[in-house]
Coordinates of C-alpha atoms and ligand atoms in Angstrom, one line a residue:
M1 CA 7.6 27.3 44.8
D2 CA 4.6 26.6 43.8
F3 CA 3.9 23.5 40.7
D4 CA 2.4 25.9 37.8
L5 CA 5.9 27.8 38.2
L6 CA 8.0 25.0 38.3
T7 CA 6.9 23.3 35.5
A8 CA 6.8 26.4 33.6
A9 CA 10.2 27.1 34.0
A10 CA 10.5 23.2 33.1
V11 CA 8.6 24.2 30.3
L12 CA 11.5 27.4 29.1
Y13 CA 14.6 25.3 30.5
S14 CA 13.8 22.2 28.2
L15 CA 12.7 24.1 24.8
D16 CA 16.1 25.8 25.4
L17 CA 17.4 22.5 25.8
R18 CA 15.6 20.8 22.5
E19 CA 17.2 24.1 20.8
R20 CA 20.6 23.1 21.7
F21 CA 20.1 20.1 20.5
R22 CA 18.2 20.7 17.7
E23 CA 15.1 19.2 18.2
P24 CA 11.5 20.1 17.1
I25 CA 10.0 22.6 19.4
I26 CA 6.8 21.9 17.7
G27 CA 4.5 19.3 19.5
P28 CA 2.9 18.9 23.1
G29 CA 3.9 21.9 24.9
G30 CA 2.7 23.6 22.4
C31 CA 6.0 26.0 21.4
W32 CA 5.4 27.3 17.5
P33 CA 8.9 28.7 16.0
S34 CA 7.4 31.6 13.9
G35 CA 10.7 33.9 11.3
T36 CA 13.9 33.3 12.2
T37 CA 14.4 35.7 15.0
R38 CA 13.6 34.0 18.6
I39 CA 10.1 34.4 18.4
L40 CA 8.2 31.9 20.4
L41 CA 4.0 31.4 21.1
C42 CA 3.9 29.1 23.5
G43 CA 0.5 28.2 22.8
S44 CA -1.0 26.2 25.6
A45 CA -4.4 27.4 26.6
A46 CA -4.1 26.5 30.9
F47 CA -0.6 27.4 31.3
S48 CA -0.4 30.1 34.1
L49 CA 2.5 31.1 36.3
G50 CA 0.5 30.5 40.0
A51 CA 1.5 33.1 42.4
V52 CA 3.9 36.1 43.2
M53 CA 7.0 34.9 44.0
N54 CA 11.0 35.5 44.8
F55 CA 13.2 32.7 42.4
A56 CA 16.8 33.7 42.3
G57 CA 16.1 36.8 43.4
I58 CA 13.9 37.7 40.4
R59 CA 10.6 38.5 41.1
F60 CA 7.9 37.0 39.3
I61 CA 5.0 38.3 38.3
H62 CA 1.3 37.2 39.0
R63 CA -0.5 35.0 36.9
I64 CA 1.1 35.9 32.6
F65 CA -1.8 33.7 30.9
L66 CA -0.7 31.9 27.4
P67 CA -0.7 32.2 24.3
L68 CA 3.0 34.0 25.8
L69 CA 4.9 35.8 23.5
L70 CA 8.8 35.7 24.1
V71 CA 11.0 37.8 22.2
S72 CA 14.9 36.9 22.0
T73 CA 17.8 38.4 19.7
V74 CA 19.1 35.0 19.4
P75 CA 19.0 33.2 16.0
M76 CA 16.6 30.4 15.5
M77 CA 18.3 27.1 14.6
A78 CA 16.5 26.5 11.1
Q79 CA 14.3 23.7 10.5
E80 CA 15.9 20.5 8.0
K81 CA 16.0 21.7 4.2
A82 CA 15.9 19.4 1.4
H83 CA 16.7 20.6 -2.2
L84 CA 15.4 18.2 -5.6
S85 CA 16.2 18.6 -8.8
I86 CA 13.4 17.5 -11.5
D87 CA 14.0 18.3 -15.0
A88 CA 10.0 17.1 -16.6
S89 CA 11.4 16.6 -20.2
K90 CA 13.0 13.6 -18.9
A91 CA 11.1 10.8 -19.7
G92 CA 11.8 7.6 -17.8
A93 CA 9.5 4.4 -17.1
K94 CA 5.4 4.3 -16.9
I95 CA 4.3 3.7 -13.9
D96 CA 1.7 0.7 -14.6
R97 CA -1.7 1.8 -13.2
N98 CA -2.0 -1.9 -11.9
L99 CA 0.8 -0.7 -8.9
F100 CA -1.6 0.0 -7.5
G101 CA -3.9 -3.3 -7.8
Q102 CA -5.2 -4.9 -4.5
F103 CA -5.5 -8.3 -3.2
A104 CA -9.2 -9.3 -1.5
E105 CA -8.6 -13.4 -0.5
N106 CA -10.7 -15.4 0.9
L107 CA -9.7 -14.6 5.2
G108 CA -11.4 -13.7 7.4
H109 CA -13.9 -10.1 7.1
G110 CA -12.0 -9.7 3.9
L111 CA -15.1 -11.2 1.7
Y112 CA -18.0 -11.9 3.9
E113 CA -18.2 -8.5 5.3
G114 CA -16.2 -6.5 4.2
I115 CA -17.6 -7.3 0.5
W116 CA -20.4 -9.1 0.9
V117 CA -23.3 -8.6 3.6
G118 CA -25.8 -10.7 0.8
P119 CA -28.8 -9.1 -0.9
D120 CA -31.5 -9.7 1.9
S121 CA -28.9 -7.8 4.4
P122 CA -30.1 -4.4 5.8
I123 CA -26.6 -3.0 5.1
P124 CA -27.2 -0.6 2.0
N125 CA -25.9 -3.1 -0.8
T126 CA -26.3 -3.9 -5.0
R127 CA -27.2 -7.9 -5.5
G128 CA -25.3 -8.3 -1.8
I129 CA -22.4 -6.3 -2.7
R130 CA -22.0 -3.1 0.3
K131 CA -23.0 0.2 -1.5
D132 CA -20.1 1.8 1.2
V133 CA -16.9 -0.1 0.3
V134 CA -18.0 0.2 -3.5
T135 CA -18.2 3.8 -3.7
A136 CA -15.2 4.1 -1.6
L137 CA -13.5 2.0 -3.2
Q138 CA -15.1 3.6 -6.9
A139 CA -12.4 7.2 -5.7
L140 CA -9.3 5.4 -5.9
K141 CA -9.6 3.6 -9.2
V142 CA -8.5 0.2 -8.1
P143 CA -6.6 -1.2 -11.8
D144 CA -7.6 -5.0 -10.9
V145 CA -7.7 -7.3 -7.7
R146 CA -6.4 -10.4 -7.0
W147 CA -9.1 -13.6 -5.8
P148 CA -9.5 -15.8 -4.0
G149 CA -6.7 -16.1 -2.2
G150 CA -3.2 -16.2 -1.9
C151 CA -3.2 -19.2 -0.2
F152 CA -6.4 -20.2 0.3
A153 CA -6.2 -20.2 -3.9
D154 CA -4.7 -23.4 -3.6
E155 CA -7.9 -24.9 -1.5
Y156 CA -10.7 -23.4 -4.1
H157 CA -13.0 -25.4 -5.7
W158 CA -15.0 -22.5 -8.3
R159 CA -18.1 -24.7 -8.9
K160 CA -19.2 -25.5 -5.1
G161 CA -19.5 -21.5 -5.5
V162 CA -21.8 -21.0 -8.6
G163 CA -25.1 -21.5 -9.4
P164 CA -27.9 -20.0 -7.3
A165 CA -26.7 -19.5 -4.1
G166 CA -29.6 -21.7 -1.8
Q167 CA -27.7 -24.9 -3.6
R168 CA -24.5 -23.6 -2.6
P169 CA -22.7 -26.3 -0.7
A170 CA -21.5 -25.4 2.5
T171 CA -17.5 -25.9 3.0
L172 CA -14.1 -25.1 6.0
N173 CA -12.2 -23.0 4.6
S174 CA -9.5 -24.4 6.5
T175 CA -6.8 -22.4 5.7
W176 CA -8.3 -19.7 7.4
G177 CA -9.1 -20.6 11.0
G178 CA -11.5 -24.0 9.8
V179 CA -14.4 -21.1 9.4
V180 CA -18.2 -22.5 7.7
D181 CA -17.9 -20.8 3.8
T182 CA -21.5 -21.0 2.2
N183 CA -20.1 -20.2 -1.0
A184 CA -22.1 -17.1 -1.3
F185 CA -18.9 -15.1 -2.5
G186 CA -18.2 -16.5 -5.8
T187 CA -17.3 -16.2 -9.0
D188 CA -20.4 -14.6 -10.9
E189 CA -20.6 -12.6 -6.7
F190 CA -17.4 -11.0 -7.5
M191 CA -17.2 -10.8 -11.0
D192 CA -19.9 -8.2 -10.4
F193 CA -18.1 -6.2 -7.7
I194 CA -15.1 -5.6 -10.0
Q195 CA -17.5 -4.3 -12.6
Q196 CA -18.7 -2.5 -9.6
I197 CA -15.6 -0.9 -8.8
G198 CA -14.2 -0.4 -11.8
S199 CA -11.6 -2.7 -12.0
Q200 CA -10.0 -5.9 -13.1
A201 CA -10.1 -8.7 -12.3
Y202 CA -6.4 -11.5 -11.7
V203 CA -8.0 -15.0 -10.8
S204 CA -5.2 -17.1 -9.2
V205 CA -6.1 -20.3 -10.2
N206 CA -6.0 -23.9 -7.9
V207 CA -2.7 -25.6 -8.0
G208 CA -2.3 -27.6 -5.1
S209 CA -5.5 -29.6 -4.7
G210 CA -6.8 -28.7 -8.1
T211 CA -6.4 -30.0 -11.5
P212 CA -5.5 -28.2 -15.3
Q213 CA -8.6 -29.6 -16.2
E214 CA -10.2 -27.9 -13.1
A215 CA -9.2 -24.6 -14.2
A216 CA -9.0 -24.8 -17.9
E217 CA -12.5 -25.3 -17.5
W218 CA -13.5 -22.4 -14.1
L219 CA -11.1 -20.6 -16.7
E220 CA -14.2 -21.5 -19.9
Y221 CA -17.0 -20.4 -18.0
M222 CA -15.4 -16.7 -16.9
T223 CA -14.4 -16.2 -20.7
A224 CA -16.7 -18.5 -23.2
A225 CA -18.3 -16.8 -25.5
A226 CA -18.7 -19.5 -28.0
P227 CA -22.2 -21.5 -26.6
T228 CA -20.1 -24.8 -24.8
A229 CA -21.9 -26.5 -21.5
L230 CA -20.3 -24.2 -19.1
Q231 CA -21.4 -20.4 -21.3
K232 CA -24.4 -21.7 -20.8
E233 CA -24.2 -22.6 -17.4
R234 CA -22.6 -19.1 -17.0
A235 CA -25.0 -17.8 -18.9
A236 CA -28.1 -19.8 -17.2
N237 CA -26.5 -17.8 -14.0
G238 CA -26.8 -14.5 -15.3
H239 CA -24.2 -13.7 -17.6
P240 CA -24.6 -14.4 -20.6
E241 CA -21.8 -12.0 -22.2
P242 CA -18.1 -13.2 -21.6
Y243 CA -16.4 -12.0 -18.5
K244 CA -12.7 -10.2 -18.8
V245 CA -9.8 -12.1 -17.2
G246 CA -6.9 -9.5 -17.0
F247 CA -4.7 -11.9 -14.8
M248 CA -4.2 -14.9 -14.3
G249 CA -1.6 -16.0 -10.9
I250 CA -0.7 -19.9 -11.8
G251 CA -0.6 -21.2 -8.2
N252 CA 0.8 -19.0 -5.2
E253 CA 3.8 -19.3 -2.6
S254 CA 3.8 -23.0 -4.3
W255 CA 6.9 -23.5 -2.5
S256 CA 4.9 -23.7 1.1
C257 CA 1.0 -23.4 1.3
G258 CA 0.4 -23.9 -2.5
G259 CA 2.1 -27.5 -2.0
D260 CA 5.5 -27.5 -0.2
M261 CA 6.9 -27.7 -4.2
T262 CA 10.4 -27.7 -5.4
A263 CA 11.1 -25.7 -8.2
D264 CA 11.4 -28.6 -10.8
Y265 CA 8.2 -29.5 -9.4
Y266 CA 6.1 -26.2 -10.2
L267 CA 8.1 -26.1 -13.6
A268 CA 6.3 -28.6 -14.8
Q269 CA 2.6 -27.5 -13.3
L270 CA 3.2 -24.2 -15.2
K271 CA 3.9 -25.6 -18.0
I272 CA 0.6 -27.8 -18.6
Y273 CA -1.9 -24.7 -16.8
S274 CA 0.0 -22.5 -18.6
H275 CA -0.6 -24.4 -22.0
F276 CA -4.1 -25.9 -21.1
V277 CA -5.9 -23.3 -19.1
R278 CA -6.9 -20.9 -21.9
N279 CA -8.5 -17.4 -22.2
M280 CA -11.8 -18.4 -24.6
N281 CA -12.9 -14.2 -24.5
P282 CA -13.4 -12.9 -28.4
A283 CA -12.1 -9.6 -27.4
Q284 CA -9.0 -11.0 -25.1
Q285 CA -7.4 -13.0 -28.1
D286 CA -5.2 -10.3 -30.3
K287 CA -3.6 -6.9 -28.1
N288 CA -5.6 -8.0 -25.1
Q289 CA -4.7 -11.5 -24.1
M290 CA -5.3 -11.9 -19.9
L291 CA -1.2 -11.9 -18.4
K292 CA 0.5 -15.3 -16.9
I293 CA 1.7 -14.8 -13.5
A294 CA 3.7 -17.5 -12.3
V295 CA 5.4 -17.9 -8.7
G296 CA 8.5 -16.3 -7.5
P297 CA 9.8 -16.3 -4.1
G298 CA 8.3 -14.8 -0.6
F299 CA 12.5 -14.4 0.5
P300 CA 15.2 -13.1 -0.8
E301 CA 17.6 -16.0 -1.8
T302 CA 17.5 -16.2 -5.9
E303 CA 17.0 -19.9 -6.7
W304 CA 13.7 -20.5 -7.6
T305 CA 13.5 -17.0 -9.8
E306 CA 16.4 -17.9 -11.0
A307 CA 15.2 -21.9 -11.7
V308 CA 12.0 -19.8 -13.9
M309 CA 13.7 -18.3 -15.2
K310 CA 16.0 -20.4 -16.9
A311 CA 12.9 -23.1 -18.1
W312 CA 11.3 -19.7 -19.0
K313 CA 14.3 -18.4 -22.1
Q314 CA 14.1 -22.5 -22.8
H315 CA 10.1 -22.1 -23.3
D316 CA 9.2 -23.4 -27.1
W317 CA 5.5 -22.2 -28.4
S318 CA 3.7 -24.9 -25.7
W319 CA 3.7 -22.2 -22.7
D320 CA 4.3 -18.6 -21.8
I321 CA 4.4 -16.4 -19.2
D322 CA 4.0 -12.5 -19.0
G323 CA 5.0 -12.7 -14.8
L324 CA 6.9 -13.4 -11.4
S325 CA 5.0 -12.6 -8.4
V326 CA 6.9 -12.6 -5.5
H327 CA 5.2 -11.8 -2.3
W328 CA 7.7 -9.3 1.0
Y329 CA 6.0 -8.1 3.8
T330 CA 7.0 -5.9 6.3
T331 CA 7.4 -8.2 9.1
P332 CA 9.4 -6.0 12.4
G333 CA 10.8 -8.4 14.4
G334 CA 9.8 -11.5 12.1
W335 CA 7.8 -14.5 13.0
P336 CA 6.2 -14.9 15.4
L337 CA 4.5 -11.8 14.6
S338 CA 5.3 -9.2 17.6
M339 CA 4.4 -5.9 16.4
P340 CA 1.0 -4.2 17.1
S341 CA -0.3 -2.3 14.6
S342 CA -2.3 0.4 16.8
G343 CA -0.8 1.7 20.4
F344 CA 3.3 1.6 19.0
S345 CA 6.3 3.5 20.2
V346 CA 8.6 5.7 18.1
D347 CA 10.7 3.7 18.1
D348 CA 8.3 0.8 16.5
Y349 CA 8.1 3.4 13.8
D350 CA 11.8 3.3 12.9
K351 CA 12.2 -0.5 13.1
T352 CA 9.2 -0.8 10.6
L353 CA 10.3 2.0 8.2
K354 CA 13.8 0.8 8.7
S355 CA 12.6 -2.5 8.1
T356 CA 10.4 -1.5 4.9
L357 CA 12.8 0.4 2.7
F358 CA 14.3 -3.4 2.3
M359 CA 11.8 -3.8 -0.5
D360 CA 14.3 -1.9 -2.8
D361 CA 17.3 -4.2 -2.3
F362 CA 14.5 -7.4 -2.7
L363 CA 13.5 -6.2 -6.1
R364 CA 16.9 -5.7 -7.3
K365 CA 17.9 -9.1 -6.2
Q366 CA 15.0 -10.4 -8.4
E367 CA 15.6 -7.8 -11.0
E368 CA 19.6 -9.2 -11.4
V369 CA 19.0 -12.5 -12.3
M370 CA 15.8 -11.8 -14.7
D371 CA 17.9 -9.0 -16.4
R372 CA 20.4 -12.2 -16.8
Y373 CA 17.9 -14.2 -18.3
D374 CA 15.4 -11.8 -19.9
P375 CA 17.3 -8.2 -20.5
Q376 CA 14.3 -7.2 -22.7
K377 CA 12.2 -7.0 -18.8
K378 CA 9.4 -8.9 -21.2
I379 CA 8.9 -10.9 -18.4
A380 CA 6.9 -8.1 -15.1
L381 CA 7.7 -8.3 -11.7
V382 CA 4.2 -9.1 -9.9
V383 CA 4.8 -7.7 -6.2
D384 CA 1.3 -9.1 -5.7
E385 CA 1.6 -9.2 -1.5
W386 CA 2.7 -6.2 0.3
G387 CA 2.5 -4.4 2.8
G388 CA 3.2 -3.9 7.0
W389 CA 2.2 -6.9 9.2
Y390 CA 1.5 -6.9 12.3
K391 CA 0.2 -8.6 15.8
A392 CA -3.7 -9.5 14.7
L393 CA -5.5 -6.8 17.6
P394 CA -6.5 -8.2 21.3
G395 CA -9.2 -10.1 21.4
T396 CA -9.7 -11.1 17.7
N397 CA -9.5 -14.2 15.5
E398 CA -6.2 -14.5 15.3
H399 CA -6.8 -16.3 11.9
F400 CA -8.8 -13.4 10.2
L401 CA -5.1 -11.4 10.3
V402 CA -6.8 -8.0 11.8
Q403 CA -5.1 -5.2 12.4
Q404 CA -5.6 -1.6 12.8
N405 CA -4.1 0.8 10.4
S406 CA -2.0 3.1 11.3
L407 CA -0.3 6.7 10.3
R408 CA 3.4 5.0 10.3
D409 CA 1.2 2.1 7.2
A410 CA 0.6 6.2 5.4
I411 CA 4.1 6.6 5.5
L412 CA 5.1 2.8 4.4
A413 CA 2.8 2.8 1.3
S414 CA 4.0 5.3 0.2
L415 CA 7.6 4.6 0.2
N416 CA 6.9 1.3 -0.9
L417 CA 5.1 2.9 -3.9
N418 CA 7.5 5.1 -4.4
I419 CA 10.8 2.3 -4.7
F420 CA 7.5 0.3 -7.2
A421 CA 7.7 3.3 -9.3
R422 CA 11.5 3.5 -8.7
H423 CA 11.6 -0.5 -10.6
A424 CA 8.8 0.7 -12.7
D425 CA 10.7 -1.3 -16.0
R426 CA 10.5 -4.5 -14.5
V427 CA 7.8 -3.9 -11.6
R428 CA 4.3 -3.3 -13.4
M429 CA 2.0 -4.2 -11.5
A430 CA 1.5 -4.9 -7.1
N431 CA -0.9 -6.1 -4.8
I432 CA -1.1 -4.8 -1.4
A433 CA -2.3 -7.1 0.9
Q434 CA -5.3 -6.8 1.5
M435 CA -7.9 -4.6 0.5
I436 CA -10.6 -4.5 3.6
N437 CA -10.5 -5.8 6.9
V438 CA -6.9 -8.2 7.1
I439 CA -3.6 -7.0 7.0
Q440 CA -2.7 -3.5 6.2
A441 CA -6.6 -2.4 4.8
M442 CA -7.6 0.2 2.6
I443 CA -11.1 -0.1 4.3
L444 CA -12.6 -1.6 7.6
T445 CA -15.6 -2.6 9.0
D446 CA -18.0 -3.6 11.9
K447 CA -21.4 -4.5 11.0
E448 CA -23.1 -1.8 9.0
K449 CA -20.2 0.9 10.1
M450 CA -17.4 1.8 8.0
V451 CA -14.0 3.4 8.1
L452 CA -11.2 4.7 5.8
T453 CA -7.5 3.9 6.7
P454 CA -4.5 5.8 6.9
T455 CA -3.5 3.5 3.9
Y456 CA -6.8 4.5 2.0
Y457 CA -5.5 7.7 1.8
I458 CA -2.6 7.6 0.1
F459 CA -3.4 5.0 -2.4
K460 CA -6.2 8.0 -3.4
M461 CA -3.4 10.8 -3.2
Y462 CA -1.8 8.4 -6.0
V463 CA -4.2 7.8 -8.0
P464 CA -2.9 10.7 -10.6
F465 CA 0.6 8.5 -10.2
Q466 CA -1.7 5.6 -12.1
D467 CA -0.7 5.6 -16.0
A468 CA 2.1 8.8 -15.0
T469 CA 5.7 8.3 -16.9
F470 CA 8.6 8.7 -14.5
V471 CA 10.4 12.2 -14.4
P472 CA 14.2 11.0 -12.2
V473 CA 14.2 13.8 -9.2
D474 CA 17.8 14.1 -7.4
F475 CA 18.0 14.9 -4.1
D476 CA 19.4 14.2 -1.1
P477 CA 17.6 12.5 1.3
G478 CA 19.6 13.3 4.9
T479 CA 19.1 10.9 7.3
V480 CA 17.4 10.6 10.7
H481 CA 18.7 8.3 14.0
R482 CA 17.7 7.7 16.5
D483 CA 18.2 4.8 18.5
G484 CA 21.4 3.2 16.4
I485 CA 18.2 3.1 13.3
T486 CA 19.7 5.8 10.6
L487 CA 16.5 6.3 7.8
P488 CA 16.2 9.0 4.9
R489 CA 14.7 12.2 6.3
V490 CA 12.6 12.5 2.7
D491 CA 12.5 10.5 -0.2
A492 CA 10.5 11.9 -3.2
L493 CA 8.5 10.6 -6.4
A494 CA 7.6 13.2 -9.4
A495 CA 5.9 11.3 -12.8
K496 CA 4.1 13.4 -15.0
D497 CA 0.2 12.5 -16.8
A498 CA -1.0 13.0 -20.2
S499 CA -2.0 16.0 -20.0
G500 CA 1.4 17.5 -19.4
K501 CA 0.8 17.6 -15.6
L502 CA 3.5 17.4 -13.5
W503 CA 2.4 15.0 -9.8
L504 CA 5.7 15.7 -7.4
E505 CA 5.0 13.2 -4.5
I506 CA 7.8 14.3 -1.4
T507 CA 7.3 11.6 1.9
N508 CA 9.7 13.2 5.4
L509 CA 9.9 10.1 7.2
D510 CA 11.0 12.8 10.3
P511 CA 8.4 11.7 12.9
E512 CA 9.5 15.1 14.4
K513 CA 10.9 18.2 11.9
P514 CA 9.8 19.7 9.3
V515 CA 11.6 19.8 6.7
E516 CA 11.7 23.0 3.9
I517 CA 11.3 21.3 0.2
D518 CA 12.9 24.2 -2.4
A519 CA 11.8 22.2 -5.7
E520 CA 13.5 23.4 -9.2
I521 CA 12.2 22.4 -11.6
A522 CA 13.4 22.0 -15.8
G523 CA 11.9 21.1 -18.7
M524 CA 8.5 23.5 -18.0
T525 CA 7.5 26.5 -16.7
I526 CA 4.8 26.0 -14.0
K527 CA 2.2 28.2 -13.2
T528 CA 0.1 26.7 -10.5
A529 CA 1.1 24.6 -8.0
K530 CA -2.6 22.6 -5.6
G531 CA -1.4 20.0 -2.6
E532 CA -2.0 17.9 -0.5
T533 CA -1.4 16.5 2.7
L534 CA -1.8 13.6 5.1
T535 CA -0.6 13.9 8.4
A536 CA -1.4 12.9 12.2
P537 CA -1.1 13.9 15.7
A538 CA 1.0 10.6 16.5
V539 CA 3.0 8.5 14.2
D540 CA -0.2 5.5 15.5
S541 CA -2.7 7.8 14.9
V542 CA -5.3 6.0 14.2
N543 CA -9.2 6.5 11.9
T544 CA -11.9 5.4 13.9
F545 CA -15.2 4.1 13.9
T546 CA -16.3 7.0 16.0
A547 CA -13.4 9.3 14.7
P548 CA -12.7 9.0 11.6
G549 CA -11.2 11.9 10.4
T550 CA -8.1 12.0 12.3
V551 CA -5.7 10.4 10.2
A552 CA -6.7 12.6 6.1
P553 CA -5.3 14.6 3.8
K554 CA -5.9 18.7 4.1
P555 CA -4.9 21.3 1.8
I556 CA -0.9 22.5 1.8
S557 CA 0.2 25.4 -0.4
A558 CA 3.8 26.1 -1.5
T559 CA 5.2 29.3 -3.2
V560 CA 6.3 29.5 -7.3
K561 CA 8.9 31.8 -7.8
G562 CA 10.3 31.2 -11.8
D563 CA 11.8 27.9 -11.8
R564 CA 11.7 27.3 -7.4
L565 CA 8.1 25.4 -5.8
A566 CA 8.7 26.5 -2.0
L567 CA 6.8 24.7 0.8
T568 CA 7.7 23.2 4.0
V569 CA 6.4 19.4 4.9
E570 CA 5.2 18.6 8.4
P571 CA 7.0 16.0 10.2
K572 CA 5.6 12.1 9.7
S573 CA 3.6 13.1 6.9
V574 CA 2.6 12.8 2.6
T575 CA 2.5 15.6 0.2
V576 CA 2.0 15.2 -3.7
F577 CA 1.1 18.3 -5.4
A578 CA -0.1 18.7 -9.0
L579 CA 2.3 21.7 -10.9
E580 CA 0.6 23.1 -14.0
P581 CA 2.4 24.4 -16.6
Ligands
AHR601 O1 -1.5 -12.2 3.0 C1 -1.9 -13.4 4.0 C2 -1.5 -14.8 2.9 O2 0.5 -14.5 3.4 C3 -1.4 -15.3 1.8 O3 -2.6 -15.8 1.7 C4 -0.5 -15.9 1.3 O4 0.3 -16.0 0.3 C5 0.9 -15.0 2.1 O5 1.4 -15.7 2.7

């Protein structure tokens, strides 16, 4: 038999097999289902039967060009279905905009090159801060940025990063690769960046190798309005008005890189820093006070949380906290990191998503402890480091934590954001690690080049959820089983914004099958539905400097009939709909 004919026979046979096993008939090889009768449009354009042949007594016709239309009366297996039930009049907690916060550590090319190129750079910049990055971040309405670390925060001495650029000392970034730090990006540059992107500052003060006095003076430098020496120094550096510091982290991972402290030792430090490190900005004294965030665990065990919450329960007037920071990364396969960030299999995709869904249990465990000491939920759980952390890209400095960002990360981000939203009564802040060029980044840069990652687009699609009110969605997520791993097939999130619009998000985790969504909406009459969906050819599809649009949102339509919204979501996709009354 001629090769073309063998291929044709094999494709047709495999289609039949696939159908029997209810596997998708979308994808390379190219057959698209149409309707419920068996009409298959096979679109592999060059596909042809090459010769006049006799095969099992059947005479094949010379050269049949495709698209080939095969019509049969055998009913097609329907695609997967999910029913969502939403009552828009039911309101849950506010989905705090700070759940969409970012983390920018002095690490690798996160700040230097990612944000800061210097005023003399040929890369277009405003006072040294790159314009392309600022424009991209403005669209995300980034609520807050955590800086300068991370582990780096406990080796940062702020005085080295203020004053005339040429007079700042060069130091070593011992935490991240021992590289020389010019200190060109210091406090005033960070605040300038924050103002350019329209965000709020979340500063982590140095508890590990600093002193309460150093931290207190830093806060005074940033926030004093009265004419103190530090206020005058700030004014001389170009900013007479006090800066607003929305959040202050007291240490970072103090049980590890932040000083390897016991919980008791840390608590003694926490009380001192909480009392003496003050925000002096007159605009932040009453309602808009800076929130103080204590170090919490980066592990599922709860002893550390127990110790902090117990101490807080007994606290007197002299100290207080508003949040407890937890760190939880998705590290499929554990440490040392072995999962690649690009060029991985569907198996790796399954493992990664399975691993990321642990965030729900992780939060629940910490919340159980917090609820015992703080049933009124005064103390926020702050997930100020999270994201998919994989093996460093080959050829990069392993201390710079450089990785690609794929469609898998977009789906991982949506799952985590949905988990945070479902815990919104306690989880009121989260910061993805990290903003630019490090771990699960929004943006990748290479000198003058910049590309937006799939994760960037998820944060953009979720902007309407910032400060919206959670609306519960009842649904059976279904399951996808493959090679011993079971994942939910779909996830969904709904929220109502201040203008009365209902926002509906649907994640289809299944890398192969589309899902037909039937959403029943009570509590409001929907007139219009406008949506965007993010997917790509493969789970490991990425955006590159030369192909920046491989993973980008595109419009998707749905039908609204009475109280029903009907649409089909593509495999491995994230979809957001605005439903207007
Ligand atoms: O985000 C990278 C590092 O991970 C942070 O510096 C540290 O806090 C965490 O361990």
